[in-house]
Structure formats: structure tokens, C-alpha cells
Short mmCIF file of C-alpha atoms in Angstrom, two decimals:
data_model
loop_
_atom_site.label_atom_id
_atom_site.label_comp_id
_atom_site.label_asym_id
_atom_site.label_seq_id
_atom_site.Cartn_x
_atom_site.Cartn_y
_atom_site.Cartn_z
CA UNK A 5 0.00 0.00 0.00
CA UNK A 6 1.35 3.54 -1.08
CA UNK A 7 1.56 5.56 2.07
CA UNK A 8 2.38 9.40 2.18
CA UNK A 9 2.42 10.16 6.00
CA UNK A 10 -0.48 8.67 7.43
CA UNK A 11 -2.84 8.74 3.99
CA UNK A 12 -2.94 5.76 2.30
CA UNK A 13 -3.62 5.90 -1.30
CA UNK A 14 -3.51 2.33 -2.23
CA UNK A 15 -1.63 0.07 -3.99
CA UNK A 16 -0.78 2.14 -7.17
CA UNK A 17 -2.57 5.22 -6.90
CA UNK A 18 -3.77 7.62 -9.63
CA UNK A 19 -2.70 11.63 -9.28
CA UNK A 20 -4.55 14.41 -10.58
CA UNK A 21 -1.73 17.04 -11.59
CA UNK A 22 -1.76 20.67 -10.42
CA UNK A 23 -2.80 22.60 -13.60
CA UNK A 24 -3.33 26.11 -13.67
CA UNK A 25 -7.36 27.54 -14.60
CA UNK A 26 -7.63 23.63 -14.32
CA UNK A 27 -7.59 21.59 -11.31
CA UNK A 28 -9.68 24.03 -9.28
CA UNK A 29 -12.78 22.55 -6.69
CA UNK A 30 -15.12 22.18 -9.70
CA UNK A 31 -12.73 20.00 -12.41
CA UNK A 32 -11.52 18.36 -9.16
CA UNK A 33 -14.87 17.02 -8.25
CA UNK A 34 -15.48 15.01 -11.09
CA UNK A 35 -12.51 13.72 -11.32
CA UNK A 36 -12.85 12.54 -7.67
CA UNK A 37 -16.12 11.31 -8.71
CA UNK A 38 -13.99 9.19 -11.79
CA UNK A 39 -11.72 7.68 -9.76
CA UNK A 40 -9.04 10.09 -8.73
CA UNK A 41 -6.95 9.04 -5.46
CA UNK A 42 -5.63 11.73 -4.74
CA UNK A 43 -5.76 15.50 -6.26
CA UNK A 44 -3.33 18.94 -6.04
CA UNK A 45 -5.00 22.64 -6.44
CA UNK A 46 -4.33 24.67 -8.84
CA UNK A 47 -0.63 26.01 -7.57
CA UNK A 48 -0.37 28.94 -5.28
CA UNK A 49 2.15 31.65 -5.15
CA UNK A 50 4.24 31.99 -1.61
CA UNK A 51 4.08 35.77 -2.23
CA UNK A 52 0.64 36.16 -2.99
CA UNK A 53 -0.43 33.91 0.25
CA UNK A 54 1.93 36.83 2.58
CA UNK A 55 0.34 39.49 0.66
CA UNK A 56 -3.38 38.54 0.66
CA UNK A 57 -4.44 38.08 -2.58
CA UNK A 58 -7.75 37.32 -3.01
CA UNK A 59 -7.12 35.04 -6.23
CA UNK A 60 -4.49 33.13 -4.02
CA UNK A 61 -6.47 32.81 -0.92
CA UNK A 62 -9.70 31.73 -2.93
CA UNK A 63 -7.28 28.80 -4.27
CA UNK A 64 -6.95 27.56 -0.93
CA UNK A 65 -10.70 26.37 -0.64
CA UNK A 66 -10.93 22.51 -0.21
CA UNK A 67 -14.09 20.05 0.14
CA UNK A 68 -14.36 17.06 2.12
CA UNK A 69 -15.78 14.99 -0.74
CA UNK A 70 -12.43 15.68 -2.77
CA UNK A 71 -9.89 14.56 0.34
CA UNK A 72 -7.15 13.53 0.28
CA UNK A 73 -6.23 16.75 -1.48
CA UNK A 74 -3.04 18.62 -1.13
CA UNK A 75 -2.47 22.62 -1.94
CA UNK A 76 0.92 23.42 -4.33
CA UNK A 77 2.61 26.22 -3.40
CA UNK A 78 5.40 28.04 -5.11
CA UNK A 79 8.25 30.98 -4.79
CA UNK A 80 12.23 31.28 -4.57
CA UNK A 81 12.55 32.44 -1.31
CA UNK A 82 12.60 30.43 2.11
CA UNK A 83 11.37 32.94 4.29
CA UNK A 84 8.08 33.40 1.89
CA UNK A 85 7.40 30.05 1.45
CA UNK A 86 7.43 29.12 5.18
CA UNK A 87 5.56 31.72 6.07
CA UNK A 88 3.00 30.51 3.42
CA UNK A 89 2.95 27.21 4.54
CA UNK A 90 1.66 28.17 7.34
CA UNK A 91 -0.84 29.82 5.99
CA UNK A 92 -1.65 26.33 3.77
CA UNK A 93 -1.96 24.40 6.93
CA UNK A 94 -4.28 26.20 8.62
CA UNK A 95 -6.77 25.62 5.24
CA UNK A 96 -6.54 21.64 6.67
CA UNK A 97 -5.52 19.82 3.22
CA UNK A 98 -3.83 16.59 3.91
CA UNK A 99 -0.32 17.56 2.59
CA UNK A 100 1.52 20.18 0.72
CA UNK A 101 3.25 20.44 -2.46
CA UNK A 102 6.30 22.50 -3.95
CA UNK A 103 6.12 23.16 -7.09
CA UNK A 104 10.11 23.04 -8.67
CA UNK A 105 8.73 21.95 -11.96
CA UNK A 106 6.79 24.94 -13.72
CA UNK A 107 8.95 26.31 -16.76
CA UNK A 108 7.26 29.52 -17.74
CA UNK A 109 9.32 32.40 -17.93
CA UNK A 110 7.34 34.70 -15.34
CA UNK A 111 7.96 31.90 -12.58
CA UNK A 112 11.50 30.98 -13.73
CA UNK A 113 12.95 34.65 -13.41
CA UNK A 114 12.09 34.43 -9.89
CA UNK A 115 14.17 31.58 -9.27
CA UNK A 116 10.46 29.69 -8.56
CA UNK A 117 9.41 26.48 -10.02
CA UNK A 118 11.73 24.87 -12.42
CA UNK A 119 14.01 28.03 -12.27
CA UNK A 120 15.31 26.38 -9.12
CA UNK A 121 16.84 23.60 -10.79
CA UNK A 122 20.06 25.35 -11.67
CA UNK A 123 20.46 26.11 -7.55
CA UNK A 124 20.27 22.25 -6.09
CA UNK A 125 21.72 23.85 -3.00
CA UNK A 126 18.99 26.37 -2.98
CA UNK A 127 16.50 23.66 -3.66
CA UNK A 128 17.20 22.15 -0.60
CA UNK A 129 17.33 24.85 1.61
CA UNK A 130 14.06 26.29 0.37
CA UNK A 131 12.49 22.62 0.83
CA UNK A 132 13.65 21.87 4.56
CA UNK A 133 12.44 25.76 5.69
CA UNK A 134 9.41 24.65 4.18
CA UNK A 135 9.12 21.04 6.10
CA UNK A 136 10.23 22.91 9.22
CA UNK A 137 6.97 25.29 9.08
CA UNK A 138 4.63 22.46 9.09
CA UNK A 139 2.92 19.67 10.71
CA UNK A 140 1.72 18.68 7.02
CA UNK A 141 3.36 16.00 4.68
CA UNK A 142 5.49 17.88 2.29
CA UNK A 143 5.72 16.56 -1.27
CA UNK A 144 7.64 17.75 -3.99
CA UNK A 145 6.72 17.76 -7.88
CA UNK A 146 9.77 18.39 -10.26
CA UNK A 147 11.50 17.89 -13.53
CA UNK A 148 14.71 15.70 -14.59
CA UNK A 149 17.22 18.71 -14.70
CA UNK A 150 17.58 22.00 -16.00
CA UNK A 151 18.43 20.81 -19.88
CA UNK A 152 19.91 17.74 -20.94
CA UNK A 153 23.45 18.25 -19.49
CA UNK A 154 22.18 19.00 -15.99
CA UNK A 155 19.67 15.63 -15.31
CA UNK A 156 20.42 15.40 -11.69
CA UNK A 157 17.24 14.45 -10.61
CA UNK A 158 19.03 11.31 -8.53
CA UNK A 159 20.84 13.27 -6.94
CA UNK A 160 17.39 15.92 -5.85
CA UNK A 161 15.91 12.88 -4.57
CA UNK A 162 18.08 11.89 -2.19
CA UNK A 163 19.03 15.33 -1.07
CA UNK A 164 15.26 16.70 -0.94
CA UNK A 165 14.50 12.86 0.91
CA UNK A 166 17.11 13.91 3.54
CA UNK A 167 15.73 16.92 4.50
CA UNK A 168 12.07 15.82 5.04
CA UNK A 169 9.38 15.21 1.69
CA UNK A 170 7.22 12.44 2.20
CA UNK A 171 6.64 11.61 -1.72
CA UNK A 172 8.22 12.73 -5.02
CA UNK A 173 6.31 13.34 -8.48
CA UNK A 174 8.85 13.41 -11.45
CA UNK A 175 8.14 14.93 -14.85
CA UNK A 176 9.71 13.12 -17.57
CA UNK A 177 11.38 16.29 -19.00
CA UNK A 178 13.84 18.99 -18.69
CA UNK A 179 13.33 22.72 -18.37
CA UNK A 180 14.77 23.14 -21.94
CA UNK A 181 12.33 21.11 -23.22
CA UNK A 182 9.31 22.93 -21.58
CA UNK A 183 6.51 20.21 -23.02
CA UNK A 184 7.82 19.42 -26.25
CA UNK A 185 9.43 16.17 -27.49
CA UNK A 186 8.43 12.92 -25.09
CA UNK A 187 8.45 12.44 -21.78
CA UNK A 188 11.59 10.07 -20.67
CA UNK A 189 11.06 7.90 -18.25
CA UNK A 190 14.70 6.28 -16.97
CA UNK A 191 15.62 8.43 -14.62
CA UNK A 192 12.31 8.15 -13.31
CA UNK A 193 12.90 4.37 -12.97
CA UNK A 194 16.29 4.89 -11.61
CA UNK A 195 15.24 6.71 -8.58
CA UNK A 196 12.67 4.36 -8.12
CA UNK A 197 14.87 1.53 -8.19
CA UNK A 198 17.65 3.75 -6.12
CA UNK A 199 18.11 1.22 -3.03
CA UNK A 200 18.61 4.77 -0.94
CA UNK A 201 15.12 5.89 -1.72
CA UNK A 202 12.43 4.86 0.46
CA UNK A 203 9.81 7.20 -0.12
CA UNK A 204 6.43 7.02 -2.72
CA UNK A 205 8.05 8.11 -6.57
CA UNK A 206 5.41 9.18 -8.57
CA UNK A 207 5.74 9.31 -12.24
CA UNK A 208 4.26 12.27 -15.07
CA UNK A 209 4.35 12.59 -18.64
CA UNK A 210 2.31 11.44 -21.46
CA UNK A 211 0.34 9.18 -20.01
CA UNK A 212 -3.33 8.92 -21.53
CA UNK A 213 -4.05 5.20 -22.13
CA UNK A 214 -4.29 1.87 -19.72
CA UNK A 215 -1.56 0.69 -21.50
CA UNK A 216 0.69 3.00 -20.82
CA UNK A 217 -0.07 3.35 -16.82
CA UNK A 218 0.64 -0.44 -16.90
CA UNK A 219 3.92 -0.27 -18.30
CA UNK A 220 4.94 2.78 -16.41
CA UNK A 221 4.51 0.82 -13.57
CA UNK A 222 5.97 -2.61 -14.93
CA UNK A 223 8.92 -0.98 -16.38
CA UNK A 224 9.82 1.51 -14.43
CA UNK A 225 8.40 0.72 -10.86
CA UNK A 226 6.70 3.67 -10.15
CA UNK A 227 4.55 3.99 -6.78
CA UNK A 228 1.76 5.61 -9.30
CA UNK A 229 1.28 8.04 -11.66
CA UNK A 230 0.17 11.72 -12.33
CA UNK A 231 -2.05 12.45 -15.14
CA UNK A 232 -2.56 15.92 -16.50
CA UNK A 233 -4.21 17.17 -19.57
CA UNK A 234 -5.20 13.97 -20.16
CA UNK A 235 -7.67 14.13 -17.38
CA UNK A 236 -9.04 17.75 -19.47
CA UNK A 237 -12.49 16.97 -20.51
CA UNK A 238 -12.07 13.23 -20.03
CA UNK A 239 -11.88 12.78 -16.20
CA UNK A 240 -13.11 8.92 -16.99
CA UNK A 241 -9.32 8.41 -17.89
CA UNK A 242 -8.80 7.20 -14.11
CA UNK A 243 -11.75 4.56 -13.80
CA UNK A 244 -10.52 3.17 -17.46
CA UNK A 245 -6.62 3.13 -15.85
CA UNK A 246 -8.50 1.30 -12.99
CA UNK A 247 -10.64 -1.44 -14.80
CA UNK A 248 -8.00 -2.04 -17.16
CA UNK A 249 -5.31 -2.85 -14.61
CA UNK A 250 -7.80 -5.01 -12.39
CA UNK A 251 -9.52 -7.29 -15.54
CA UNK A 252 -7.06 -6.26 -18.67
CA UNK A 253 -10.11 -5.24 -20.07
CA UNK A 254 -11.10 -1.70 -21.68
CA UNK A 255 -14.47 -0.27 -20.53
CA UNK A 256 -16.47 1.31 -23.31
CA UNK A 257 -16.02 5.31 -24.08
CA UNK A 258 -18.22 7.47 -22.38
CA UNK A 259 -21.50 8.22 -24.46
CA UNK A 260 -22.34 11.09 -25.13
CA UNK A 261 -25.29 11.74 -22.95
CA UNK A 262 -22.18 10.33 -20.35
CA UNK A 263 -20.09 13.45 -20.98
CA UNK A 264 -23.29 15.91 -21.32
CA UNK A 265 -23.96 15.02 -17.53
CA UNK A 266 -20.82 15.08 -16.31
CA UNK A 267 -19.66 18.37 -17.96
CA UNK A 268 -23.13 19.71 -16.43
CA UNK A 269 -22.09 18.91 -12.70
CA UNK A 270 -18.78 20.10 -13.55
CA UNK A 271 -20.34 23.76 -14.87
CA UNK A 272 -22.98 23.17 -11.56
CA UNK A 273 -19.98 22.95 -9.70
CA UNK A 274 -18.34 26.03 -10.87
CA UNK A 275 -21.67 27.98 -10.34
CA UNK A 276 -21.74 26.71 -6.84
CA UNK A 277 -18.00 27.88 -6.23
CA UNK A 278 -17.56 31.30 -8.46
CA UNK A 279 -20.95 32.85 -8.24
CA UNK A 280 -23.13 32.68 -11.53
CA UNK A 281 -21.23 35.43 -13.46
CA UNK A 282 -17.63 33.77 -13.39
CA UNK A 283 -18.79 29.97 -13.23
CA UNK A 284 -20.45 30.48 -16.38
CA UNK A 285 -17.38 32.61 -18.21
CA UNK A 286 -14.16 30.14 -17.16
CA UNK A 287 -16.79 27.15 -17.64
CA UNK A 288 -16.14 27.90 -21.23
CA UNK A 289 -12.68 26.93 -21.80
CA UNK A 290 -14.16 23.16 -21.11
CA UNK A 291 -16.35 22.88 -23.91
CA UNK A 292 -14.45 21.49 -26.56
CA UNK A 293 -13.00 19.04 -24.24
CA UNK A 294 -16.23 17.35 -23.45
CA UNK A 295 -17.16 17.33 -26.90
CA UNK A 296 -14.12 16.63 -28.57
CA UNK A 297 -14.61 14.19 -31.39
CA UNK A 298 -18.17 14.86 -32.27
CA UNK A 299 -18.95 15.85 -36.30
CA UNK A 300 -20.72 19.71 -36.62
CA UNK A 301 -20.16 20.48 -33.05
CA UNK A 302 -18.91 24.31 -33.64
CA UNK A 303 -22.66 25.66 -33.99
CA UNK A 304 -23.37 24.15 -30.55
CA UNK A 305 -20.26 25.09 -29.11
CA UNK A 306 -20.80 28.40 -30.40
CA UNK A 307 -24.06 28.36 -28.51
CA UNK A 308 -22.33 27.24 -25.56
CA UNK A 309 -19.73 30.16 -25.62
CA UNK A 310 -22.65 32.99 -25.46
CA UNK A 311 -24.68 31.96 -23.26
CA UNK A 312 -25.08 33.52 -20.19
CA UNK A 313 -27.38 31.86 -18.20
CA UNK A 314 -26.71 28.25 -16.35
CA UNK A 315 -30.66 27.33 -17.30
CA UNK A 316 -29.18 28.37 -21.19
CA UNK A 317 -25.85 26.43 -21.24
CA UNK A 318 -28.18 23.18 -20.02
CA UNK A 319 -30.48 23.80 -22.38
CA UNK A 320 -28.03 23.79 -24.99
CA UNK A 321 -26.28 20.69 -23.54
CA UNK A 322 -29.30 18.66 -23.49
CA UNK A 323 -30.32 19.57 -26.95
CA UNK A 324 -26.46 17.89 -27.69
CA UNK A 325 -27.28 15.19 -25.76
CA UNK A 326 -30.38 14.85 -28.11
CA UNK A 327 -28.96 15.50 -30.95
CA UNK A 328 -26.63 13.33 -31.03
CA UNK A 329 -28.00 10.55 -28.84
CA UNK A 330 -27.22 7.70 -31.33
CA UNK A 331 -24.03 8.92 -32.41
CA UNK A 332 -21.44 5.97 -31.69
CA UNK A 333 -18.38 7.88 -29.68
CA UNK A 334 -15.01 6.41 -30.70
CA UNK A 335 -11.94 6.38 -28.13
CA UNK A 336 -9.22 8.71 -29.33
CA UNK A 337 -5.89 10.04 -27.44
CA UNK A 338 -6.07 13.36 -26.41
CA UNK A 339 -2.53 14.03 -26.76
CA UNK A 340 -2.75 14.72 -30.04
CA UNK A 341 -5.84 17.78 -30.01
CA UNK A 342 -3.97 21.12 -29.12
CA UNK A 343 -7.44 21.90 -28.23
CA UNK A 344 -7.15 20.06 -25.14
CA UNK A 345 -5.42 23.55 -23.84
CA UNK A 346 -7.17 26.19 -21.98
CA UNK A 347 -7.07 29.78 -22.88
CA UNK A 348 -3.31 30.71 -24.28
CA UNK A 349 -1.80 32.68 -21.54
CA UNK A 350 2.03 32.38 -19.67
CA UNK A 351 0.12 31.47 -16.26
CA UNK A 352 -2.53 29.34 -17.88
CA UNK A 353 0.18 26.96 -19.74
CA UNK A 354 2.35 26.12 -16.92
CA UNK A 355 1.43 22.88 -15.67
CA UNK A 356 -1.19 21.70 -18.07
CA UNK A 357 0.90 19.41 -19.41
CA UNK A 358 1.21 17.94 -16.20
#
């Protein structure tokens, strides 16, 4: 059984990645619903925790039906980021998360996120102030290196182990590489298999099918795996992981009446959470996730777009569901639609491809 402190998750747990305008409350609750073990907000700057914010603060709301849920936190300073995991555990998640693994430029300037890689020292300095603050489990999500001459990520386990995290989640890529090219997954294997490492080693990177969870985990050892934008608009990716490992058997692709309900509790959701107004307006970016693959969808996505009622956006959804109600929905990988990304902005892309 994978243990991180005193949560157990199982014995090979599936992670919902921290993604930015993703994996807030509302995307988090269906995805709990799908079979998520355990989930990460959306992450959280150390500097706009200290200073208020109301965006930041509002990122710090949790439900019990989504536990175990931990809150990522980021910055490049130790005194910041203790001081705002303080402020994290008094929200009551069940562990925190540093984020060294973002590569946009905003956060790396600031010697945040992956920008840290090219100060190991730092890294570990930052992380045991951090583990010091707090009663929570710390947990660290990363990358391999800075660019392909600097893939010490062997040596950040240990170190980072030594000075307190309770779990590691490694991205299969390098800062360089941002999200192009494929994941790699040796080195994640070789910490696994690193006789000095005795904590939960999650792996991340282009996973979307059963088959490929299975052999990330016969091949490389991994404790479990995160999954990222492959969770966007198709949070059933976790139950499918699930039944496939357990009876090597694929369940059938949701139908479409399947993702009409479940992108209607997700837009419920965000009602419930942002107020009417703003629920309805970032609900948007979802759309063509849930209805990815269908023929003529762009009049009823336009629909969906301009609407600014939750009664309209149902009605429209239900007149999909309708519409196409005998419309046989074929499995495809959504690595390979760009329009799995949410609205193009610095902030928005950083951990999407989780």
C-alpha cells in the first residue's frame, strides 16, 4: 500500500496534476467522482499567500468529498514560502506540495518552479524551511534537470529525501524542453529503483491510455502516476486506468449523454464555487474538451460560448445530448488535439501538461 504520511492511497494510486485555470474545486470534483486518489489545487504563489491576494487565498478552498487533497505552493525564497505554509496548513488539506517543476518564464525569473533547478543547493534549503513550518506532509513535484546536461534528478531525490518530503512526483522532462518532445522515463525508474530511496516516486508525462499506466509501472516501478491534460475533458481516464489494470479489459467510451452530464455537474460545480457570473465565463474553456470528437459540433459550441445563463448552457447541452443521442463515440488520445489547452496565456500553460 502507497503511504504518504499517514494517507494511504492504495496500492498504485492515480494523481490528478496541479494545472493552472484547471484543477480548481469544480474540475476536481469530477474527477474525484472518476476515480481520482488523490488531487493537487491549482498552484499557489508563496508571495501572494503573505500578501493577501484574493485570487491566491480563494485557491486555498478545499471540500471534504475531494480529500485527500493537497495545496501546491510556489516561490524562490525560504522565508516566503514558510511563512506561506503556514498559511496552507491552517486551510486543513492533507499535505503540501512545492512546485520546482513549472517552466514559464514569469515563474522561472524568480528563481520559482523549475528556475530552481540550476540552484540544487537552494533547492534544498528552500524545501527543509518549508518542512520545518509544518505539521503537514510535504511533497515535492519536479523535472529531470535544467536541460539535458544537468539531469540530476538522482541526486534531488536523495538530497530533498534527507531533509524531510514524504513523496516525489517526477516529470519526464527537462526545463529546456518545456513540453515538447516525449516524456523520458529512466531516470524516473532509476530513482525508483535507487536502493537509498524509500519514499512514494510518482511518475508524469504522457500518459493517456491503460496501457501505458501499466507499463509505467511494470517498467519503471513507479509507486503511481500523475495524469494531467489527459484528465481535461475526459476525467473517466482514471476509472478506465483502474478497470483495465484489475480485468485487462477496456471499458467502453463514455456516451455522449455520459459526458453531457458530467460536464453539467462540472459547470454546476463552478456555479456553486464562483458565483453565476464567473462559473459560467471560465466554464467555457471546457467545452471542446467534453465534446471533442463529435462531427458539426462548432454551432453548438458556439451556442455554448454565449450563453449567459446556467438554465441556457443546459439547455443547450441537453439539446447535444439529443442530438446526437445515437451517435457511436469512438476512443481517441487526447494528446494529439492542441485543443485540449485552456485559454493561451504564460500562467494558464504552466502545468497543463502535467
Amino acid at each position: 500500500m502507497v503511504k504518504i504520511g499517514n494517507i494511504t492511497l492504495g496500492n498504485f494510486p492515480l494523481l490528478l496534476a496541479p494545472m493552472e485555470d484547471v484543477s480548481d474545486p469544480p474540475f476536481r470534483a469530477v474527477c474525484k467522482e472518476n476515480g481520482a486518489d488523490l488531487m493537487y489545487s491549482e498552484f499557489i504563489s508563496s508571495e501572494g499567500l503573505i500578501r493577501d491576494a484574493i485570487k491566491s487565498r480563494k485557491k486555498l478552498d478545499i471540500f471534504d468529498y475531494e480529500r485527500p487533497v493537497g495545496i501546491q505552493i510556489f516561490g524562490g525564497d525560504e522565508e516566503p514560502m514558510a511563512m506561506a505554509a503556514q498559511i496552507v496548513e491552517a486551510a486543513n488539506p492533507d499535505l503540501l506540495d512545492i512546485n520546482y517543476g513549472c517552466p514559464v518564464k514569469k515563474v522561472v525569473c524568480k528563481g520559482a518552479g523549475s528556475g530552481i533547478l540550476k540552484d540544487i543547493p537552494k533547492m534544498v534549503k528552500l524545501t527543509a524551511a518549508v518542512v520545518k513550518a509544518t505539521k503537514l506532509p510535504v511533497t515535492v513535484k519536479t523535472r529531470l534537470g535544467w536541460d539535458d546536461d544537468t539531469k540530476n534528478i538522482e541526486e534531488v531525490a536523495e538530497r530533498l529525501q534527507d531533509v524531510g518530503i514524504q513523496a516525489l512526483t517526477i516529470h519526464g522532462r527537462t526545463r529546456t524542453q518545456m513540453y515538447k518532445g516525449n516524456a523520458d522515463w529512466t531516470l524516473i525508474g532509476k530513482v525508483k529503483n535507487n536502493p537509498r530511496i524509500h519514499i512514494p516516486i510518482f511518475g508524469n508525462g504522457d500518459i493517456c491510455t491503460p496501457e501505458q499506466a501499466i507499463a509505467a509501472r511494470e517498467k519503471y516501478g513507479v509507486d503511481g502516476i500523475m495524469i494531467g491534460r489527459a484528465a481535461i475533458g475526459y476525467p473517466w481516464i482514471f476509472n478506465e486506468i483502474k478497470h483495465f489494470m484489475k480485468t485487462g479489459e477496456h471499458l467502453p467510451p463514455p456516451s455522449v449523454l455520459e459526458r453531457v452530464n458530467v460536464c453539467k455537474k462540472h459547470l454546476q460545480h463552478s456555479v456553486q464555487w464562483k458565483g453565476d457570473i464567473v462559473g459560467i465565463l471560465e466554464m467555457r474553456r471546457h467545452y471542446t474538451n467534453y465534446l471533442k470528437g463529435l462531427p458539426h459540433i462548432k454551432e453548438f459550441r458556439q451556442q455554448l460560448v454565449t450563453c449567459s445563463t446556467l438554465a441556457a448552457v443546459e439547455e443547450v447541452l441537453d439539446s447535444i445530448a439529443l442530438h446526437y443521442k445515437d451517435h457511436i463515440v469512438e476512443r481517441t488520445s487526447p494528446l494529439t488535439d492542441q485543443n485540449l489547452l485552456p485559454a493561451k496565456n504564460e500562467v494558464a500553460d504552466c502545468n497543463v501538461y502535467g
